[in-house]
mmCIF file of C-alpha atoms in Angstrom:
data_model
loop_
_atom_site.group_PDB
_atom_site.id
_atom_site.type_symbol
_atom_site.label_atom_id
_atom_site.label_comp_id
_atom_site.label_asym_id
_atom_site.label_seq_id
_atom_site.Cartn_x
_atom_site.Cartn_y
_atom_site.Cartn_z
ATOM 1 C CA MET A 1 6.800 2.381 11.196
ATOM 2 C CA HIS A 2 5.494 3.320 14.550
ATOM 3 C CA PRO A 3 7.643 2.153 17.361
ATOM 4 C CA ASN A 4 4.539 1.139 19.651
ATOM 5 C CA SER A 5 4.177 -2.846 19.031
ATOM 6 C CA ALA A 6 0.488 -2.435 19.649
ATOM 7 C CA PHE A 7 0.153 -1.231 15.904
ATOM 8 C CA ARG A 8 1.710 -4.345 14.545
ATOM 9 C CA PRO A 9 -1.015 -6.265 12.713
ATOM 10 C CA ARG A 10 -1.808 -9.653 14.759
ATOM 11 C CA GLN A 11 -3.168 -11.144 11.827
ATOM 12 C CA ASP A 12 0.049 -12.645 9.474
ATOM 13 C CA ASP A 13 -1.929 -12.035 6.320
ATOM 14 C CA LEU A 14 -3.162 -8.613 7.073
ATOM 15 C CA ALA A 15 -0.266 -6.694 5.577
ATOM 16 C CA GLU A 16 -0.450 -8.622 2.257
ATOM 17 C CA LEU A 17 -4.295 -8.166 2.222
ATOM 18 C CA LEU A 18 -4.000 -4.431 2.235
ATOM 19 C CA VAL A 19 -1.274 -4.169 -0.459
ATOM 20 C CA ARG A 20 -3.453 -6.410 -2.619
ATOM 21 C CA GLU A 21 -6.619 -4.451 -1.973
ATOM 22 C CA ILE A 22 -4.985 -0.882 -2.255
ATOM 23 C CA GLY A 23 -2.712 -1.909 -5.108
ATOM 24 C CA PHE A 24 -0.965 1.329 -5.282
ATOM 25 C CA ALA A 25 2.503 2.460 -3.769
ATOM 26 C CA ALA A 26 5.168 5.025 -3.390
ATOM 27 C CA ILE A 27 8.691 3.723 -4.427
ATOM 28 C CA PHE A 28 11.658 5.473 -2.775
ATOM 29 C CA ALA A 29 15.153 5.261 -3.678
ATOM 30 C CA SER A 30 18.554 7.217 -3.378
ATOM 31 C CA THR A 31 19.976 8.359 -6.434
ATOM 32 C CA PRO A 32 23.225 10.407 -7.164
ATOM 33 C CA ASP A 33 20.937 13.285 -7.445
ATOM 34 C CA GLY A 34 19.258 12.733 -3.887
ATOM 35 C CA PRO A 35 16.173 10.890 -2.654
ATOM 36 C CA ARG A 36 13.412 10.411 -5.164
ATOM 37 C CA VAL A 37 10.082 8.792 -5.009
ATOM 38 C CA ALA A 38 7.988 7.504 -7.702
ATOM 39 C CA HIS A 39 4.079 6.203 -7.724
ATOM 40 C CA ALA A 40 2.838 3.262 -9.267
ATOM 41 C CA PRO A 41 0.403 0.425 -9.268
ATOM 42 C CA VAL A 42 1.769 -2.728 -7.890
ATOM 43 C CA VAL A 43 1.278 -6.682 -8.342
ATOM 44 C CA LEU A 44 2.205 -8.608 -5.109
ATOM 45 C CA SER A 45 3.313 -12.392 -5.989
ATOM 46 C CA ASP A 46 1.265 -15.042 -4.509
ATOM 47 C CA ASP A 47 4.236 -16.092 -2.115
ATOM 48 C CA ARG A 48 4.477 -12.364 -1.307
ATOM 49 C CA ALA A 49 8.036 -12.606 -1.888
ATOM 50 C CA THR A 50 8.213 -10.026 -4.664
ATOM 51 C CA LEU A 51 6.655 -6.837 -5.784
ATOM 52 C CA GLN A 52 6.285 -5.685 -9.425
ATOM 53 C CA PHE A 53 5.641 -2.183 -10.772
ATOM 54 C CA HIS A 54 6.520 -0.020 -13.760
ATOM 55 C CA LEU A 55 7.527 3.535 -14.035
ATOM 56 C CA ALA A 56 7.667 5.816 -17.220
ATOM 57 C CA ARG A 57 10.994 5.601 -18.861
ATOM 58 C CA GLY A 58 11.672 9.230 -18.324
ATOM 59 C CA ASN A 59 11.006 9.150 -14.562
ATOM 60 C CA ALA A 60 13.792 10.473 -12.348
ATOM 61 C CA LEU A 61 14.001 7.193 -10.583
ATOM 62 C CA THR A 62 13.885 4.765 -13.354
ATOM 63 C CA ARG A 63 17.340 4.759 -14.598
ATOM 64 C CA HIS A 64 18.942 4.159 -11.042
ATOM 65 C CA LEU A 65 16.542 1.508 -9.831
ATOM 66 C CA ASP A 66 18.238 -1.619 -11.443
ATOM 67 C CA GLY A 67 20.189 -3.338 -8.446
ATOM 68 C CA ALA A 68 19.382 -0.624 -6.028
ATOM 69 C CA THR A 69 17.697 -0.995 -2.671
ATOM 70 C CA ALA A 70 14.274 0.383 -2.694
ATOM 71 C CA LEU A 71 11.550 1.023 -0.396
ATOM 72 C CA ALA A 72 7.788 0.659 -1.340
ATOM 73 C CA VAL A 73 5.221 2.266 0.887
ATOM 74 C CA VAL A 74 1.416 1.315 0.480
ATOM 75 C CA GLN A 75 -0.868 3.746 2.188
ATOM 76 C CA GLY A 76 -4.362 2.897 3.477
ATOM 77 C CA PRO A 77 -6.900 5.276 4.840
ATOM 78 C CA ASP A 78 -5.866 8.184 7.618
ATOM 79 C CA ALA A 79 -7.682 10.601 9.656
ATOM 80 C CA TYR A 80 -7.178 13.217 12.362
ATOM 81 C CA VAL A 81 -8.281 11.971 15.835
ATOM 82 C CA SER A 82 -9.508 14.872 18.278
ATOM 83 C CA ALA A 83 -8.466 14.586 21.929
ATOM 84 C CA SER A 84 -11.974 15.818 22.626
ATOM 85 C CA TRP A 85 -13.235 12.259 21.636
ATOM 86 C CA TYR A 86 -11.863 10.602 24.947
ATOM 87 C CA ALA A 87 -13.225 10.533 28.107
ATOM 88 C CA ASP A 88 -9.754 11.450 29.637
ATOM 89 C CA ALA A 89 -9.326 14.839 29.605
ATOM 90 C CA ASP A 90 -5.404 14.379 29.678
ATOM 91 C CA GLN A 91 -5.072 13.162 26.090
ATOM 92 C CA VAL A 92 -3.590 14.929 22.905
ATOM 93 C CA PRO A 93 -4.711 14.897 19.379
ATOM 94 C CA THR A 94 -3.137 12.196 17.137
ATOM 95 C CA TRP A 95 -3.543 10.392 13.811
ATOM 96 C CA ASN A 96 -4.753 6.889 12.986
ATOM 97 C CA TYR A 97 -3.685 5.354 9.625
ATOM 98 C CA VAL A 98 -2.490 2.418 7.823
ATOM 99 C CA ALA A 99 0.889 2.102 6.190
ATOM 100 C CA ILE A 100 2.705 -1.062 4.905
ATOM 101 C CA GLU A 101 6.515 -0.477 4.155
ATOM 102 C CA MET A 102 8.259 -3.244 2.089
ATOM 103 C CA GLU A 103 11.998 -3.077 1.414
ATOM 104 C CA GLY A 104 14.213 -5.056 -1.006
ATOM 105 C CA THR A 105 16.602 -4.797 -4.050
ATOM 106 C CA ALA A 106 14.999 -4.104 -7.323
ATOM 107 C CA ARG A 107 15.695 -5.472 -10.719
ATOM 108 C CA LYS A 108 14.663 -4.401 -14.073
ATOM 109 C CA LEU A 109 12.350 -6.531 -15.910
ATOM 110 C CA ASP A 110 12.481 -7.816 -19.689
ATOM 111 C CA ASP A 111 9.928 -7.009 -22.099
ATOM 112 C CA ALA A 112 8.134 -10.287 -21.942
ATOM 113 C CA ALA A 113 7.751 -9.840 -17.810
ATOM 114 C CA LEU A 114 6.579 -6.236 -18.307
ATOM 115 C CA VAL A 115 3.793 -7.321 -20.523
ATOM 116 C CA ALA A 116 2.932 -9.964 -18.256
ATOM 117 C CA GLN A 117 2.739 -7.492 -15.579
ATOM 118 C CA LEU A 118 0.476 -5.339 -17.365
ATOM 119 C CA ASP A 119 -2.002 -8.350 -18.260
ATOM 120 C CA MET A 120 -1.975 -9.250 -14.543
ATOM 121 C CA LEU A 121 -2.727 -5.634 -13.653
ATOM 122 C CA SER A 122 -5.514 -5.176 -16.222
ATOM 123 C CA ALA A 123 -6.895 -8.480 -15.440
ATOM 124 C CA SER A 124 -7.266 -7.800 -11.887
ATOM 125 C CA HIS A 125 -8.664 -4.321 -11.937
ATOM 126 C CA GLU A 126 -11.065 -4.775 -14.719
ATOM 127 C CA ALA A 127 -12.473 -7.810 -12.518
ATOM 128 C CA ARG A 128 -13.056 -5.250 -9.829
ATOM 129 C CA VAL A 129 -14.746 -2.706 -12.008
ATOM 130 C CA GLY A 130 -17.045 -5.160 -13.273
ATOM 131 C CA ALA A 131 -16.158 -4.120 -17.088
ATOM 132 C CA ASN A 132 -18.021 -6.619 -19.269
ATOM 133 C CA PRO A 133 -16.392 -7.612 -21.514
ATOM 134 C CA PRO A 134 -13.125 -6.509 -19.647
ATOM 135 C CA TRP A 135 -10.364 -4.547 -21.572
ATOM 136 C CA THR A 136 -7.505 -6.664 -22.796
ATOM 137 C CA ARG A 137 -4.738 -5.652 -24.779
ATOM 138 C CA ALA A 138 -6.038 -7.685 -27.670
ATOM 139 C CA LYS A 139 -8.319 -4.666 -28.442
ATOM 140 C CA MET A 140 -5.330 -2.511 -29.235
ATOM 141 C CA ASN A 141 -3.344 -2.200 -32.299
ATOM 142 C CA PRO A 142 -0.142 -4.515 -31.354
ATOM 143 C CA ALA A 143 2.320 -1.754 -33.086
ATOM 144 C CA LEU A 144 0.696 0.839 -30.863
ATOM 145 C CA PHE A 145 0.688 -1.299 -27.817
ATOM 146 C CA SER A 146 4.594 -2.181 -28.130
ATOM 147 C CA LYS A 147 5.113 1.540 -28.775
ATOM 148 C CA MET A 148 3.245 2.563 -25.575
ATOM 149 C CA THR A 149 5.167 -0.194 -23.652
ATOM 150 C CA GLY A 150 8.401 1.060 -24.989
ATOM 151 C CA ALA A 151 7.821 4.202 -22.892
ATOM 152 C CA ILE A 152 7.751 2.199 -19.572
ATOM 153 C CA VAL A 153 10.179 0.052 -17.628
ATOM 154 C CA GLY A 154 9.167 -2.564 -15.562
ATOM 155 C CA PHE A 155 10.679 -3.562 -12.249
ATOM 156 C CA GLU A 156 10.400 -6.338 -9.714
ATOM 157 C CA MET A 157 11.617 -5.958 -6.062
ATOM 158 C CA ARG A 158 12.438 -9.037 -3.949
ATOM 159 C CA ILE A 159 10.822 -8.221 -0.533
ATOM 160 C CA THR A 160 13.498 -8.584 2.413
ATOM 161 C CA ALA A 161 11.653 -6.771 5.085
ATOM 162 C CA TRP A 162 7.820 -6.084 5.797
ATOM 163 C CA ARG A 163 7.131 -3.155 8.059
ATOM 164 C CA PRO A 164 3.357 -2.818 8.484
ATOM 165 C CA THR A 165 1.837 -0.267 11.043
ATOM 166 C CA VAL A 166 -1.958 -0.484 11.469
ATOM 167 C CA LYS A 167 -2.705 2.574 14.073
ATOM 168 C CA LEU A 168 -6.386 2.405 14.930
ATOM 169 C CA SER A 169 -6.452 3.388 18.637
ATOM 170 C CA GLN A 170 -5.416 -0.298 19.738
ATOM 171 C CA ASN A 171 -3.990 1.077 22.961
ATOM 172 C CA LYS A 172 -7.143 2.501 23.969
ATOM 173 C CA SER A 173 -10.156 0.734 25.763
ATOM 174 C CA ALA A 174 -12.813 -0.590 23.619
ATOM 175 C CA ASP A 175 -15.185 2.081 24.794
ATOM 176 C CA GLU A 176 -12.788 4.908 23.911
ATOM 177 C CA ARG A 177 -11.791 3.177 20.521
ATOM 178 C CA GLU A 178 -15.608 3.204 19.713
ATOM 179 C CA ARG A 179 -15.897 6.943 20.541
ATOM 180 C CA VAL A 180 -12.905 7.453 18.379
ATOM 181 C CA ALA A 181 -14.431 5.424 15.633
ATOM 182 C CA VAL A 182 -17.708 7.521 15.803
ATOM 183 C CA GLY A 183 -15.844 10.768 15.705
ATOM 184 C CA ILE A 184 -13.647 9.468 12.625
ATOM 185 C CA GLU A 185 -16.839 8.488 10.817
ATOM 186 C CA ALA A 186 -18.725 11.650 11.332
ATOM 187 C CA THR A 187 -15.502 13.434 9.643
ATOM 188 C CA GLY A 188 -16.258 11.446 6.557
ATOM 189 C CA HIS A 189 -13.595 8.641 6.907
ATOM 190 C CA GLY A 190 -15.932 5.744 7.147
ATOM 191 C CA ALA A 191 -13.402 3.016 5.793
ATOM 192 C CA LEU A 192 -10.886 3.960 8.602
ATOM 193 C CA ALA A 193 -13.749 3.549 11.207
ATOM 194 C CA GLN A 194 -14.678 0.189 9.947
ATOM 195 C CA LEU A 195 -11.011 -0.989 10.178
ATOM 196 C CA MET A 196 -10.930 0.247 13.661
ATOM 197 C CA ARG A 197 -14.159 -1.500 14.566
ATOM 198 C CA HIS A 198 -12.913 -4.760 12.841
ATOM 199 C CA LEU A 199 -9.504 -4.650 14.045
ATOM 200 C CA GLY A 200 -10.524 -3.719 17.497
ATOM 201 C CA GLY A 201 -12.679 -6.490 17.786
ATOM 202 C CA ASP A 202 -10.121 -9.119 16.985
ATOM 203 C CA ARG A 203 -7.742 -7.468 19.554
ATOM 204 C CA ASP A 204 -10.296 -7.817 22.388
ATOM 205 C CA SER A 205 -11.242 -11.262 21.693
ATOM 206 C CA ALA A 206 -7.580 -12.444 21.429
#
């Protein structure tokens, strides 16, 4: 989390929105073998109190997560910011980025809860891709589906802390922020440029 309070989202629901939109996280935890990280699709509960995910049973983190404190990080768009884009020569290069950290205690899910998680994931993302008809597990041989789910383990992390960073040049003037957005867009990072313009406008009008 960046220490500058200017990079904390002003909108209460922005961190939640980004987690739902991106839907993929790095899960960190300490283990007897040292720190480990896994990467997984995630499901945020409606009340934003819990985050569900699943890992391969053979993942180095899986056997240590039940009851452990974990950190989930959802990464948004990011890009290099050239100091040459500022009007003031006394500037240095930096990096704009979006990152949402969530901390909490993880618990292992039973088989029924794991299947429910998989159903939620597929329904959400099938709707996004516009599949018609959408894929569901009803299309699979039940025995094969059961065998495949036996190779993964579901978890739910009860979130005790949210630490979002949305670093989009909010500490710069509107003119400088637009120059940076133009530069970022020209380097192929259009999504980040659009976020800068949207959030920057909200901040200036606040």
